[in-house]
């Protein structure tokens, strides 16, 4: 019987002892079952596996059928921004805190992994967004985000002014600490903490969540996922402004700049065990909607 996944990449946090131990166990199991294993170079160096097939994450994306990412959601977000550009399935092993994107537990790994490798799994496509900063009509910088793109001042508790357009139609102007543009995947992250809605992960939608607006009437709004959102920064703002992509990548913004946010052309193909239940994840991770009797 032919294998569903023949070549498997192992990616993880090289400075995390637990992640390294899990990757070492995965490497031993996969090689023992005749899979071609590609280990991310930084991880292989930490594991002293000089004789292993070591590659960077881009080569893993190009050549592997499945990437197993070991770490927390933050590490998965970074890997996702790269791996989404390739036709590769992605599976997460949780070595962090919440683990919304990393399904498998390192304490119960082999049995569910065997089922997934045998094809007993389900997949879903998660879209990313692209944030682009324009200055005087010229593209200055851009990056992708799986969770959210956030326009905000560079220092804490400093308000800014901006206008929001949806597909070139004016929506509103605002004076606030910024705004979060979130994907459904990111709706349980920073957006939720700011009072945004929880969106089921396969929904084709984006949410716009104001951050501490200086008004009593501002509310989050959910819009079509194929919309282009345009944020125009007022010229009277201070110069220390930023767009943060997943809290990792920072794009510098100047007064008068325009930020365009829209869906990426690539999606991330996430693999889940057959018993994966999104609402159970919400109840388990966030104590959301637990039964009261």
XYZ file of C-alpha atoms in Angstrom:
293
model
C 0.000 0.000 0.000
C 1.459 3.353 -1.065
C 2.029 5.979 1.592
C -0.104 9.135 1.557
C 2.902 11.149 2.744
C 6.285 9.870 1.588
C 8.530 12.794 2.505
C 8.024 14.500 5.854
C 9.675 17.665 7.151
C 10.314 18.269 10.855
C 10.289 21.896 12.000
C 10.470 23.250 15.547
C 11.900 25.651 18.062
C 15.646 24.929 18.217
C 16.005 26.534 21.666
C 13.144 24.594 23.283
C 14.229 21.358 24.987
C 10.757 19.839 24.879
C 10.389 20.578 21.170
C 13.801 19.053 20.459
C 12.904 15.901 22.396
C 9.665 15.555 20.436
C 11.426 16.063 17.095
C 14.031 13.472 18.021
C 11.242 10.979 18.822
C 9.458 11.792 15.565
C 12.662 11.383 13.577
C 13.299 7.965 15.149
C 9.742 6.784 14.477
C 9.522 8.066 10.893
C 12.896 6.718 9.804
C 12.048 3.401 11.422
C 8.925 3.252 9.267
C 10.730 4.030 5.993
C 9.661 7.640 5.513
C 12.020 10.142 3.937
C 12.656 12.681 6.708
C 13.833 16.257 6.187
C 14.930 18.066 9.365
C 15.138 21.840 9.571
C 18.838 22.732 9.730
C 18.783 24.699 12.998
C 16.988 21.832 14.746
C 19.317 19.184 13.325
C 22.332 21.153 14.569
C 20.908 21.237 18.094
C 20.207 17.501 17.930
C 23.712 16.797 16.593
C 22.268 14.983 13.602
C 24.943 15.940 11.095
C 24.245 12.770 9.120
C 20.529 13.569 8.731
C 18.895 15.185 5.692
C 18.948 18.855 6.783
C 17.163 21.631 4.910
C 15.848 25.132 5.464
C 12.114 25.666 5.797
C 11.740 26.834 2.180
C 13.258 23.608 0.836
C 10.999 21.609 3.134
C 8.029 23.491 1.704
C 9.170 22.730 -1.839
C 10.033 19.049 -1.420
C 8.055 17.507 1.452
C 4.490 16.177 1.355
C 3.862 16.935 5.018
C 5.486 19.315 7.495
C 5.203 18.573 11.212
C 5.662 21.781 13.193
C 6.568 21.302 16.865
C 6.032 24.320 19.106
C 3.353 26.737 20.210
C 0.918 28.713 18.106
C 3.454 31.527 17.742
C 5.987 29.231 16.132
C 3.273 27.743 13.924
C 2.314 31.227 12.726
C 5.883 31.915 11.629
C 6.126 28.581 9.828
C 2.705 29.080 8.240
C 3.699 32.366 6.627
C 6.415 30.449 4.735
C 4.763 27.066 4.155
C 1.503 28.519 2.827
C 3.339 29.386 -0.393
C 3.778 25.686 -1.168
C 1.490 22.722 -1.795
C 2.247 21.010 1.496
C 0.115 19.671 4.321
C 0.944 20.992 7.799
C 0.438 19.257 11.134
C 1.111 20.842 14.523
C 2.390 19.282 17.743
C 1.742 21.525 20.738
C 4.765 22.520 22.792
C 3.357 25.894 23.804
C 0.466 27.175 25.897
C -2.963 27.281 24.244
C -2.348 25.293 21.074
C -5.192 26.419 18.807
C -3.205 25.500 15.684
C -1.171 22.620 17.084
C -3.462 19.639 17.595
C -1.304 16.758 18.758
C -0.046 16.397 22.305
C 3.601 15.333 22.780
C 2.378 12.997 25.536
C 0.079 11.120 23.145
C 1.734 11.417 19.782
C 2.370 8.181 17.924
C -1.145 6.701 17.793
C -2.874 9.776 16.306
C 0.144 10.373 14.052
C -0.113 6.838 12.657
C -3.779 7.437 11.839
C -2.960 10.691 10.046
C -0.118 9.102 8.077
C -2.539 6.335 7.031
C -4.934 8.961 5.677
C -7.395 8.853 8.564
C -7.542 12.608 9.012
C -9.310 15.716 7.832
C -7.903 18.862 6.302
C -8.977 22.465 6.076
C -7.699 25.488 4.216
C -6.874 28.576 6.276
C -6.369 31.827 4.399
C -3.763 34.455 5.257
C -3.832 38.196 4.681
C -1.291 40.492 3.067
C -0.545 43.921 4.537
C 1.093 46.512 2.273
C 2.326 49.985 3.242
C 2.181 52.656 0.522
C 3.838 56.080 0.707
C 3.057 58.654 -1.962
C 1.567 55.865 -4.063
C 4.692 53.698 -3.882
C 4.833 50.311 -2.136
C 7.316 50.614 0.755
C 6.935 47.278 2.585
C 4.660 44.265 2.905
C 4.225 40.996 4.726
C 1.657 38.296 5.356
C -0.224 37.335 8.511
C -2.213 34.286 9.469
C -3.851 35.809 12.540
C -4.010 39.553 12.168
C -2.524 42.798 10.922
C -2.593 45.595 13.498
C -2.148 49.322 12.858
C -0.949 50.969 16.067
C 1.400 53.630 17.473
C 4.895 52.546 18.364
C 4.474 53.531 22.017
C 1.875 52.428 24.545
C -1.330 54.423 25.183
C -0.747 56.882 22.364
C -3.776 57.618 20.204
C -3.709 58.018 16.456
C -6.118 59.150 13.751
C -6.962 57.249 10.584
C -9.745 56.593 8.089
C -11.027 53.178 6.986
C -12.199 52.319 3.463
C -13.720 49.051 2.276
C -13.218 48.411 -1.454
C -12.662 52.186 -1.859
C -15.939 53.006 -0.059
C -15.475 55.208 3.016
C -16.487 53.423 6.233
C -15.412 55.635 9.131
C -12.733 57.818 10.640
C -11.450 57.139 14.104
C -9.250 58.373 16.905
C -8.035 55.371 18.853
C -5.039 53.244 19.818
C -5.290 51.554 16.425
C -7.254 48.816 14.693
C -6.990 45.037 14.340
C -7.817 43.377 11.024
C -8.255 39.694 11.834
C -8.752 36.484 9.909
C -11.061 33.764 11.283
C -7.938 31.931 12.468
C -6.890 35.011 14.430
C -10.329 35.654 15.876
C -9.405 33.710 19.027
C -6.125 35.599 19.466
C -5.439 39.341 19.883
C -8.757 40.261 18.282
C -10.723 38.332 20.889
C -8.810 40.016 23.708
C -9.843 43.376 22.246
C -13.528 42.390 22.209
C -13.736 41.062 18.653
C -16.045 38.242 17.526
C -15.093 34.576 17.402
C -15.365 33.360 13.798
C -15.375 29.713 12.766
C -12.064 29.043 11.005
C -13.328 28.251 7.490
C -15.520 31.365 7.271
C -14.671 33.700 4.386
C -14.626 36.874 6.444
C -12.453 39.490 8.103
C -13.141 41.388 11.297
C -12.179 44.997 12.017
C -11.755 45.596 15.740
C -11.044 49.131 17.019
C -8.541 49.377 19.854
C -9.775 51.648 22.655
C -11.633 54.103 20.389
C -12.297 57.599 21.774
C -16.049 57.258 21.238
C -19.013 55.448 22.798
C -20.415 54.159 19.492
C -17.566 52.247 17.830
C -18.095 48.499 17.451
C -16.243 45.630 15.736
C -17.516 44.794 12.270
C -17.253 41.626 10.149
C -16.846 42.067 6.385
C -16.514 39.820 3.341
C -13.173 38.030 3.222
C -12.572 39.052 -0.389
C -12.744 42.756 0.460
C -9.755 45.078 0.354
C -9.390 47.173 3.483
C -7.604 50.482 3.167
C -6.380 52.387 6.215
C -5.364 55.993 5.548
C -3.251 57.488 8.330
C -3.901 61.165 9.062
C -1.001 63.530 8.396
C -1.214 65.049 11.885
C -0.099 61.802 13.610
C 3.263 61.353 15.296
C 5.859 59.477 13.257
C 6.223 56.376 15.470
C 3.532 54.221 13.813
C 3.584 50.542 12.904
C 1.737 47.666 11.295
C 2.338 44.393 13.140
C 1.773 41.094 11.309
C 0.980 38.293 13.780
C 2.884 40.275 16.409
C 6.168 39.167 14.799
C 6.821 41.258 11.697
C 6.819 45.045 12.085
C 6.241 47.399 9.133
C 7.094 51.067 9.694
C 4.312 53.575 8.960
C 4.561 57.348 8.536
C 1.807 60.001 8.783
C -0.083 60.111 5.491
C 0.736 56.511 4.585
C -1.877 54.104 3.271
C -2.122 50.483 4.424
C -3.886 47.994 2.152
C -4.957 44.664 3.613
C -6.442 41.823 1.598
C -6.495 38.057 1.366
C -3.300 36.319 0.211
C -3.426 34.179 -2.909
C -2.037 31.244 -0.883
C -3.742 29.208 1.830
C -2.375 26.941 4.533
C -3.495 23.301 4.369
C -3.871 22.197 7.991
C -4.206 18.510 8.845
C -6.287 17.437 11.866
C -7.083 14.096 13.508
C -10.528 12.762 12.607
C -11.853 13.586 16.075
C -10.804 17.246 15.848
C -13.673 19.465 17.033
C -13.259 23.259 16.854
C -15.865 23.925 19.512
C -14.251 21.418 21.825
C -11.008 23.349 21.350
C -12.820 26.534 22.401
C -14.282 24.864 25.461
C -10.987 23.239 26.432
C -8.640 26.143 25.775
C -10.862 29.084 26.710
C -13.492 27.523 29.019
C -16.003 28.762 26.438
C -19.602 27.615 26.838
C -18.937 24.830 29.317
C -22.052 23.103 30.595
C -23.329 24.536 33.874
C -25.153 21.355 34.915
